[in-house]
XYZ file of C-alpha atoms in Angstrom:
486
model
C 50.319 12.803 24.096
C 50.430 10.719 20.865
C 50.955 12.724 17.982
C 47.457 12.864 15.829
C 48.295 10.333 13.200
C 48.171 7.710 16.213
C 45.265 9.442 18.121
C 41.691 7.280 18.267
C 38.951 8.978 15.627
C 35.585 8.515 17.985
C 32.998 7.058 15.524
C 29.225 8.043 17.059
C 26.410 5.517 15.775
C 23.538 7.580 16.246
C 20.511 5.997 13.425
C 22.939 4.011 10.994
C 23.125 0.873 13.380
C 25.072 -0.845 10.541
C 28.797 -1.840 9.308
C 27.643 -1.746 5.406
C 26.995 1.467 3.274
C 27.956 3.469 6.160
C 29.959 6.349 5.341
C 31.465 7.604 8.813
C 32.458 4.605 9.749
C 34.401 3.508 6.784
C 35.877 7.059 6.169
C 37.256 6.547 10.617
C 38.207 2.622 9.474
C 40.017 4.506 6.714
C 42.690 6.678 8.318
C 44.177 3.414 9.494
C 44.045 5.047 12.874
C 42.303 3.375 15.958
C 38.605 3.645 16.305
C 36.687 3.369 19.156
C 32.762 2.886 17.724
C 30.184 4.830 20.863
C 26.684 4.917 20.510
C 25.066 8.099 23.349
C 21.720 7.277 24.771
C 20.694 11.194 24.870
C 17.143 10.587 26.318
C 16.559 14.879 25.983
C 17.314 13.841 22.277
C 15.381 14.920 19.579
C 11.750 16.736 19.728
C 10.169 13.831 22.755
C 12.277 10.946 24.037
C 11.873 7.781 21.294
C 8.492 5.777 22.755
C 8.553 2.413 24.144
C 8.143 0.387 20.876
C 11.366 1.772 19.769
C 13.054 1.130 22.767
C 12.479 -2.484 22.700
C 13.653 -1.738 19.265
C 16.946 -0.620 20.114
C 17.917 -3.256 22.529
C 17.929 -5.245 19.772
C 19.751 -3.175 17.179
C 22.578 -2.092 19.803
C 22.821 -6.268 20.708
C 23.669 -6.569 16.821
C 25.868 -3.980 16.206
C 27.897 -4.787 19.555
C 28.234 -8.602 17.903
C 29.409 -7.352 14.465
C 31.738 -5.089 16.187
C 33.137 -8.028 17.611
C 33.149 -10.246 14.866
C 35.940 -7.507 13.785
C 37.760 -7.620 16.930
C 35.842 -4.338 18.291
C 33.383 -3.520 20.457
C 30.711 -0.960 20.681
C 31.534 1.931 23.798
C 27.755 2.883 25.109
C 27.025 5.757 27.343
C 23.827 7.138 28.774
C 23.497 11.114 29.107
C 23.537 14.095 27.068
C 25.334 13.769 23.390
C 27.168 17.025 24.222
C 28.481 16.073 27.786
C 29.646 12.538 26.902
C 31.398 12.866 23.482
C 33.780 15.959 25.973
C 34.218 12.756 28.268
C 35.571 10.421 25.641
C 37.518 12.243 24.182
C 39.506 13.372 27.342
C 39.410 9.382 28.462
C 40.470 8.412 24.973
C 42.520 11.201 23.712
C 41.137 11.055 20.370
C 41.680 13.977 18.087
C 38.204 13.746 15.173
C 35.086 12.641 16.214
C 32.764 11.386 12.838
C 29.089 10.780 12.399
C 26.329 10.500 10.091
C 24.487 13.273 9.458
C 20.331 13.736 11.753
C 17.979 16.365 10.204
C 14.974 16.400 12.667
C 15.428 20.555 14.091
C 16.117 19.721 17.171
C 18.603 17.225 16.737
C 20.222 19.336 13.725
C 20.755 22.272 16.264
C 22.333 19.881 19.212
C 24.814 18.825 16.346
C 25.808 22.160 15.426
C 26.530 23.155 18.645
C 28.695 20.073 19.424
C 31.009 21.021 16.318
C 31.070 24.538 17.775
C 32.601 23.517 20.749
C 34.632 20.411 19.134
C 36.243 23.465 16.845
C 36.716 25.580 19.713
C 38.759 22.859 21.279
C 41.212 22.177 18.031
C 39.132 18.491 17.882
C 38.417 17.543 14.175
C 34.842 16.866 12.640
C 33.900 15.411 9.972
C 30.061 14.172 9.210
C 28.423 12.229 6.274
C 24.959 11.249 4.652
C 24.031 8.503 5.317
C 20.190 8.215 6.013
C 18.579 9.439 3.032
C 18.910 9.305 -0.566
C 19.782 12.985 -1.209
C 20.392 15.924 0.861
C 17.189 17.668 1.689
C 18.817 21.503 0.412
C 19.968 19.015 -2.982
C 16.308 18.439 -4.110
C 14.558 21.563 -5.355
C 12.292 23.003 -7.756
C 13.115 24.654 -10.972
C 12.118 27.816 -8.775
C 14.980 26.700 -6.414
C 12.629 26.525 -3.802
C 11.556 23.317 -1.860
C 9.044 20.871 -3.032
C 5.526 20.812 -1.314
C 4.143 18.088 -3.682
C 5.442 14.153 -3.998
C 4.975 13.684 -7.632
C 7.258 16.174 -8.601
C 9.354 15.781 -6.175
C 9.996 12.286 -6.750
C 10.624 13.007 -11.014
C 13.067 15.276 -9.879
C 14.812 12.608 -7.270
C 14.646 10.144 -10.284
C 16.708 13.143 -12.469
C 18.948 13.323 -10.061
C 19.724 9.389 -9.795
C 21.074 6.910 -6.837
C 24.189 7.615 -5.632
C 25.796 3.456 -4.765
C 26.539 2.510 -1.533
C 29.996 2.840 0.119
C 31.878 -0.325 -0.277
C 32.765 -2.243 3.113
C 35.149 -1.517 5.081
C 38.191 -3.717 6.405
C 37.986 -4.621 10.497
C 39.305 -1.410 11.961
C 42.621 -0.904 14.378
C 41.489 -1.144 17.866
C 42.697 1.613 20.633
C 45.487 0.657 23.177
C 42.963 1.007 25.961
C 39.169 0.733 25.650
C 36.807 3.672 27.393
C 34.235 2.155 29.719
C 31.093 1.038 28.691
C 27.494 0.856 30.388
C 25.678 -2.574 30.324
C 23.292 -2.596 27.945
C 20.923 -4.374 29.988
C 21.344 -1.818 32.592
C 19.498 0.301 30.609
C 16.222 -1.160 30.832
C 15.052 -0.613 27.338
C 12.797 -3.485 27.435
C 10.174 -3.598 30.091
C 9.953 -7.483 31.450
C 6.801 -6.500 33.936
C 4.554 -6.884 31.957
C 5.362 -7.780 29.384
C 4.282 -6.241 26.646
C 6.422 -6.213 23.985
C 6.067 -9.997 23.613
C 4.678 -10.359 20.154
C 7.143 -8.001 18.922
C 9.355 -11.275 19.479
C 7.545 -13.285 16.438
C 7.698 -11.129 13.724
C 10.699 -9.015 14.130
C 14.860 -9.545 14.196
C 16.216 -6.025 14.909
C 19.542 -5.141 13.629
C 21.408 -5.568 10.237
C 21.454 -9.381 9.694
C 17.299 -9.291 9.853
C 17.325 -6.098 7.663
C 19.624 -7.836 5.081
C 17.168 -11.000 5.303
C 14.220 -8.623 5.272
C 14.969 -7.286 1.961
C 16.263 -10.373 0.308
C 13.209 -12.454 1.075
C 10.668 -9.362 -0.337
C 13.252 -9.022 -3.802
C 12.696 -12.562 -3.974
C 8.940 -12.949 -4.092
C 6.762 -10.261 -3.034
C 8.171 -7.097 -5.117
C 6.938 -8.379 -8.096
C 2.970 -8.015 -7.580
C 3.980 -5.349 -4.790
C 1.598 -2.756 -6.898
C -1.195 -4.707 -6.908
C -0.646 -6.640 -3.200
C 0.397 -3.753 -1.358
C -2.931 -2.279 -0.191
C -4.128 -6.018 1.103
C -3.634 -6.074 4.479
C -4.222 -10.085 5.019
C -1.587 -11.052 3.019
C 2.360 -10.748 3.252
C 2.635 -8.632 0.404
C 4.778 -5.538 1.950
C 8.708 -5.165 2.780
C 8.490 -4.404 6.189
C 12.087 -2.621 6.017
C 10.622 0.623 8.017
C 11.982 -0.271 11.578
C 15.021 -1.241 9.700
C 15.618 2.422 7.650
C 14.371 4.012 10.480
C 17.239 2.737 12.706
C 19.772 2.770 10.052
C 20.052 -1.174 9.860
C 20.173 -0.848 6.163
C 20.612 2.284 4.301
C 18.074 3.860 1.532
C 21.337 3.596 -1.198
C 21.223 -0.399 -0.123
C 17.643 -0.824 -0.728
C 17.186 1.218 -3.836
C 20.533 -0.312 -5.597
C 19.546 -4.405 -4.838
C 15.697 -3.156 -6.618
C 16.998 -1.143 -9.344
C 19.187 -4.430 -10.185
C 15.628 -5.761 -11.369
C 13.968 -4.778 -13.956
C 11.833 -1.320 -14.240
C 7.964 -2.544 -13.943
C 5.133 -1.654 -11.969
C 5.918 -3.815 -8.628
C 9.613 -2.416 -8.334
C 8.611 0.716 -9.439
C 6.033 1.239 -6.810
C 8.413 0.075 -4.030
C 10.806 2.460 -5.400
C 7.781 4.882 -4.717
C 7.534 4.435 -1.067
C 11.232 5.035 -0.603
C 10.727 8.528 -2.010
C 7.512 8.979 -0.095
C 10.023 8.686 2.776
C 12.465 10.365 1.234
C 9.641 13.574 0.981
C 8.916 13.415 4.320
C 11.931 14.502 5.502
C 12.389 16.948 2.939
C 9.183 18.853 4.641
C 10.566 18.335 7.771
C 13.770 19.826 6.859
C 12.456 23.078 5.466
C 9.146 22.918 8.045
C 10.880 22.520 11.308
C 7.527 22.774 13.378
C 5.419 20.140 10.728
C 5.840 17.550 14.365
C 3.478 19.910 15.977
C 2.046 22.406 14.243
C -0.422 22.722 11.136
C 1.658 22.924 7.770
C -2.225 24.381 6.307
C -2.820 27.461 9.202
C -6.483 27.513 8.164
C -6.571 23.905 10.222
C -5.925 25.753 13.664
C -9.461 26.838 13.477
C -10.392 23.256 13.299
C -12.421 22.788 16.718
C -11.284 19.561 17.494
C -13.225 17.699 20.230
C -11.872 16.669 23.826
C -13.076 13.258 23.872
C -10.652 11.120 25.861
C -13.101 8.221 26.089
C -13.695 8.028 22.031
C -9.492 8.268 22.223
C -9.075 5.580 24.397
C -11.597 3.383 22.816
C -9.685 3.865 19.177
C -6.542 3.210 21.299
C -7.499 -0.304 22.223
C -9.045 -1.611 19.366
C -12.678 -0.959 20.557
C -14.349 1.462 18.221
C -16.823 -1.216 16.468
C -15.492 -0.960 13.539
C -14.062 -4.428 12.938
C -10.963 -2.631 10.406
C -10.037 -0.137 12.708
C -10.232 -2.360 15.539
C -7.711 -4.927 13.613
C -5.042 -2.502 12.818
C -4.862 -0.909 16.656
C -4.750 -4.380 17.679
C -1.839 -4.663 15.126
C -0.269 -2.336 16.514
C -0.262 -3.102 19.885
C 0.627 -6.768 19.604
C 3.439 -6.381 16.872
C 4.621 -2.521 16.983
C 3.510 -2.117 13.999
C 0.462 -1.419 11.165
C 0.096 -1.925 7.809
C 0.300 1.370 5.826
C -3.246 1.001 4.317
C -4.722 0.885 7.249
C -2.880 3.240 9.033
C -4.311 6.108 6.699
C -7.970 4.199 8.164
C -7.201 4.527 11.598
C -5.856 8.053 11.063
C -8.408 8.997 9.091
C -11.556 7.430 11.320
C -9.763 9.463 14.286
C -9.552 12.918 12.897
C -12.713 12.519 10.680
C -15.174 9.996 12.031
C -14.359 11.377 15.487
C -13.101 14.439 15.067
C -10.125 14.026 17.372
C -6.761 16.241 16.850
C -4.005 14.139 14.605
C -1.203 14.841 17.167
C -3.096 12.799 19.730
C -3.193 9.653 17.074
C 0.700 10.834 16.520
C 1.995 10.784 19.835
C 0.049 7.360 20.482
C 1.872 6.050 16.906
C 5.108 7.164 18.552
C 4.908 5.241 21.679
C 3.684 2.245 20.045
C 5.194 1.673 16.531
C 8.691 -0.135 16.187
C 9.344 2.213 13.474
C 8.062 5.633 14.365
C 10.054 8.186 12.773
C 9.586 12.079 13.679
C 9.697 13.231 9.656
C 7.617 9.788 8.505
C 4.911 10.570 11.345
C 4.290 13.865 11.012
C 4.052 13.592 7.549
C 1.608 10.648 7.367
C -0.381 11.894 10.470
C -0.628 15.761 8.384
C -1.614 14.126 5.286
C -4.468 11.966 6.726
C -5.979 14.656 8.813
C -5.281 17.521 5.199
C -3.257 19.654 7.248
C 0.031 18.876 5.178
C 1.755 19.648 2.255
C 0.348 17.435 -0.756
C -2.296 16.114 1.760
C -5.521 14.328 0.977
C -8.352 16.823 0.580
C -10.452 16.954 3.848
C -13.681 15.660 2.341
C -11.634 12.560 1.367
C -13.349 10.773 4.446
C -12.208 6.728 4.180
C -15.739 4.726 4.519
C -13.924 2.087 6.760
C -16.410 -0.717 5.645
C -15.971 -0.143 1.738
C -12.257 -0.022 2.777
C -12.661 -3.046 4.613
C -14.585 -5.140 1.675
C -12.361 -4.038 -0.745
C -8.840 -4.487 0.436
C -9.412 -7.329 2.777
C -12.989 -9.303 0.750
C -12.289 -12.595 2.449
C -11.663 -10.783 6.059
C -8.439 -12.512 6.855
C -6.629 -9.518 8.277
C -10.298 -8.979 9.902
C -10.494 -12.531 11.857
C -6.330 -12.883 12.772
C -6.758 -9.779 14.836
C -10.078 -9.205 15.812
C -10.701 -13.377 16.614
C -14.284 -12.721 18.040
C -15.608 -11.929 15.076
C -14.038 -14.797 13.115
C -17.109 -17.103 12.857
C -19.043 -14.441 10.948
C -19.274 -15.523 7.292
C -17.273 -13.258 4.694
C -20.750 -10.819 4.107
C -21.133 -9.859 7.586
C -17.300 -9.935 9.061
C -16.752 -6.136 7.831
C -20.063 -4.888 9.522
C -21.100 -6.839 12.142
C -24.255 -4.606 13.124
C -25.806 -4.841 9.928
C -25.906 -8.694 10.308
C -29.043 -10.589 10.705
C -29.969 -11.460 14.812
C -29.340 -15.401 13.752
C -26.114 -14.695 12.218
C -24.642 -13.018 14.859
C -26.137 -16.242 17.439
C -24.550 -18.522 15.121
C -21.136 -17.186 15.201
C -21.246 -16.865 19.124
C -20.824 -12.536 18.396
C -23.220 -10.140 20.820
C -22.983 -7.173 19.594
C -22.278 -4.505 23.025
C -21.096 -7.611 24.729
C -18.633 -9.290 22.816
C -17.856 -6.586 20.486
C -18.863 -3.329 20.622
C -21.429 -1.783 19.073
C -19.686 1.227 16.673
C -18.735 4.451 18.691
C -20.032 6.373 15.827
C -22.313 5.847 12.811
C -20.474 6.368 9.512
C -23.166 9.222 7.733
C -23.537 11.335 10.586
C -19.741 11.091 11.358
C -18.753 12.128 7.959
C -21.031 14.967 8.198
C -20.263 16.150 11.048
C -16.738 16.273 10.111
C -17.444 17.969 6.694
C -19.651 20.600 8.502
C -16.551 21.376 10.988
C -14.419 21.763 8.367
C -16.496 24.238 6.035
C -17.282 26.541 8.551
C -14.526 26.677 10.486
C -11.919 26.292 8.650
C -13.530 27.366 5.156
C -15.851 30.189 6.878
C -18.833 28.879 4.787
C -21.753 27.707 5.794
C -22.441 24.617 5.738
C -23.806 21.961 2.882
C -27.248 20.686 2.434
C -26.575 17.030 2.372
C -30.006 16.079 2.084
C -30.098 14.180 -1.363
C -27.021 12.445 -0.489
């Protein structure tokens, strides 16, 4: 056997689909020994096998790291089975003698890991992991206390203490291996479903991989960052990066993004972009130090929440068909595109657990099947928040009025008419409420209300009641309000 200074270093793309800032992979590229680059398709990954939105996802990503790799006379080594299982089978087919990656912090992914380096150490084979998907360390960020953060504002002061560490410098193309592993066919993995296809709007807004991320970002730096704090609520507009599928798959790492908008000057557009990378960057610090926040209550109070079993009121929010012309767009959004815009996601989430009364992990297991960049720390989090089950989370009689939401981040009701186009002949005063429109108006713009468009699945008042009632005396134990005066 070759002596180790000759032997192959196996480097494992798991999230960090990308050549630049990418720690493992320039630390293997640096030992001047052979590398073969593998990316493991463990479908008992993680806490639920990745949904179908991020499999289409994927294809893509995989298709453009497999070209860069061969741009530097590489190639990317892909395997389908468990982590554990296949990383023992390359490295008896490839002799290698280290094995690198970038460090995963979801629980159960965390644990897998840990047991791989167990038995890579039992065996004498070398490991060596990095961070690569986050600004900081989740143990590196704590409180004065030394205990973890449960609120984003401090949080975030003490991630802007701390500073930006810069992004690894590229690497040089690395020494290929004598003899390459084999590799499945990506196509053979039938990521993207043809029959029927429903992924095919995903096709006109998004490039997965790190050439789109790198264009992403440059084209938002270049116009939309500046009025970002003022823009980013309006969903009708292009006002918002739309880098999350991108982080999420590691196209473009957190150090990239933060170091090309801190080379602008501090102000209120870059600053609030900043923002939403530590809003990210909180997430998984609850995750980390709440293993169960994916499926449990962070606020224990909420299990008493009686939650209603109402599959058809699900269903109908799942397809766009509540009546509520801003909750309608944003499914629709989200079914046509894989993905939403974050205003209206807290909407959505918040007409589902509030208006109907509907448990947040079914609106979180339908955002994981369906959004391009659904993200087990980023979900939870958002999902928790919405419903005030989670740390730092919106009090529960925060209850979005999805027509004053409507009127006031969308006036004009362009977001409104692009993705809910039978209402699009309704003049600006009527678009956001169709059912409070005059019989006339509604003939004019060709709209029947029950026929056309339905007629809402709930009415706002009674809704909001009903939800505030729920929560006082379950979860509260008080009885509950006299809203009469109201």
């Amino acid at each position: 056997m070759p002596s180790t200074a000759q032997r192959p270093t196996l480097a494992w793309f798991r999230r960090d689909l990308r050549l630049t800032d990418n720690p493992a992979w320039s630390w293997a590229v640096g030992t001047g020994r052979p590398v073969v680059p593998v990316f493991v398709l463990d479908e008992e990954e993680g806490e639920q096998p990745i949904g179908g939105a991020s499999r289409w996802w994927l294809h893509g990503s995989l298709q453009g790291l497999g070209r860069a790799l061969r741009g530097q006379g590489s190639r990317l080594v892909l395997r389908r089975e468990a982590a554990g299982r296949a990383i023992t089978e390359l490295v008896g087919e490839t002799g290698a003698s280290t094995i690198v990656w970038n460090r995963l912090y979801e629980p159960a992914i965390a644990r897998r890991d840990e047991e791989i380096e167990e038995r890579c150490a039992e065996t004498g084979l070398e490991t060596r992991t990095f961070q690569a998907g986050l600004l900081f360390e989740p143990v590196d960020v704590r409180s004065g206390t030394g205990r973890p953060y449960r609120v984003f504002t401090p949080f975030w002061r003490k991630c802007l203490e701390h500073g930006f560490a810069r992004p690894v410098a590229a690497s040089p193309p690395p020494a290929a291996p004598a003899t390459w592993p084999a590799s499945n066919d990506l196509g053979s993995w039938n990521l993207r479903c043809s029959e029927p296809d429903w992924a095919a709007g995903f096709r006109d807004v998004w490039q997965p991989g790190e050439d789109g991320a790198q264009r992403r970002l440059r084209a938002f730096l270049a116009g939309a960052v500046e009025q970002y704090d003022q823009d980013r609520d309006r969903p009708g507009i292009e006002a918002t990066s739309r880098l999350s599928p991108h982080l999420h798959f590691g196209e473009i790492g957190p150090r990239q993004v933060a170091a090309r908008a801190m080379a602008f000057p501090s102000g209120p557009g870059r600053d609030a972009f900043l923002r939403e990378l530590g809003w990210r960057e909180f997430s998984h610090h609850l995750l980390f130090h709440n293993p169960d926040m994916g499926n449990r209550n962070l606020r224990p109070e909420f299990d008493r929440m009686p939650w209603r079993d109402a599959p058809e009121d699900l269903r109908r929010w799942q397809r766009g068909e509540t009546g509520y012309p801003i909750v309608d767009a944003g499914m629709r959004e989200l079914w046509t595109t894989g993905w939403m815009h974050n205003r209206v996601r807290m909407l959505v989430a918040s007409f589902l657990t509030k208006h109907l009364l509907i448990d947040w992990r079914h609106g979180a297991d339908w955002f994981w099947d369906t959004l391009v960049d659904a993200d087990w720390a980023n979900n939870s989090c958002g999902w928790q928040w919405t419903a005030g089950s989670g740390a730092d989370a919106a009090p529960y009689f925060r209850i979005f009025n999805p027509v004053a939401q409507s009127r006031r981040y969308d006036s004009a009701g362009a977001y409104l008419r692009k993705w809910v186009p039978e209402l699009r002949h309704l003049p600006d005063h009527a678009v956001h409420a169709p059912w409070l429109a005059t019989e006339s108006t509604l003939a004019a713009a060709g709209v029947r209300l029950g026929k056309s468009y339905p007629l809402p699945i709930v009415h706002h008042a009674a809704a909001r009641q009903r939800a505030l009632d729920a929560w006082r005396t379950q979860v509260r134990g008080q009885p509950p309000a006299d809203s009469s005066g109201r």
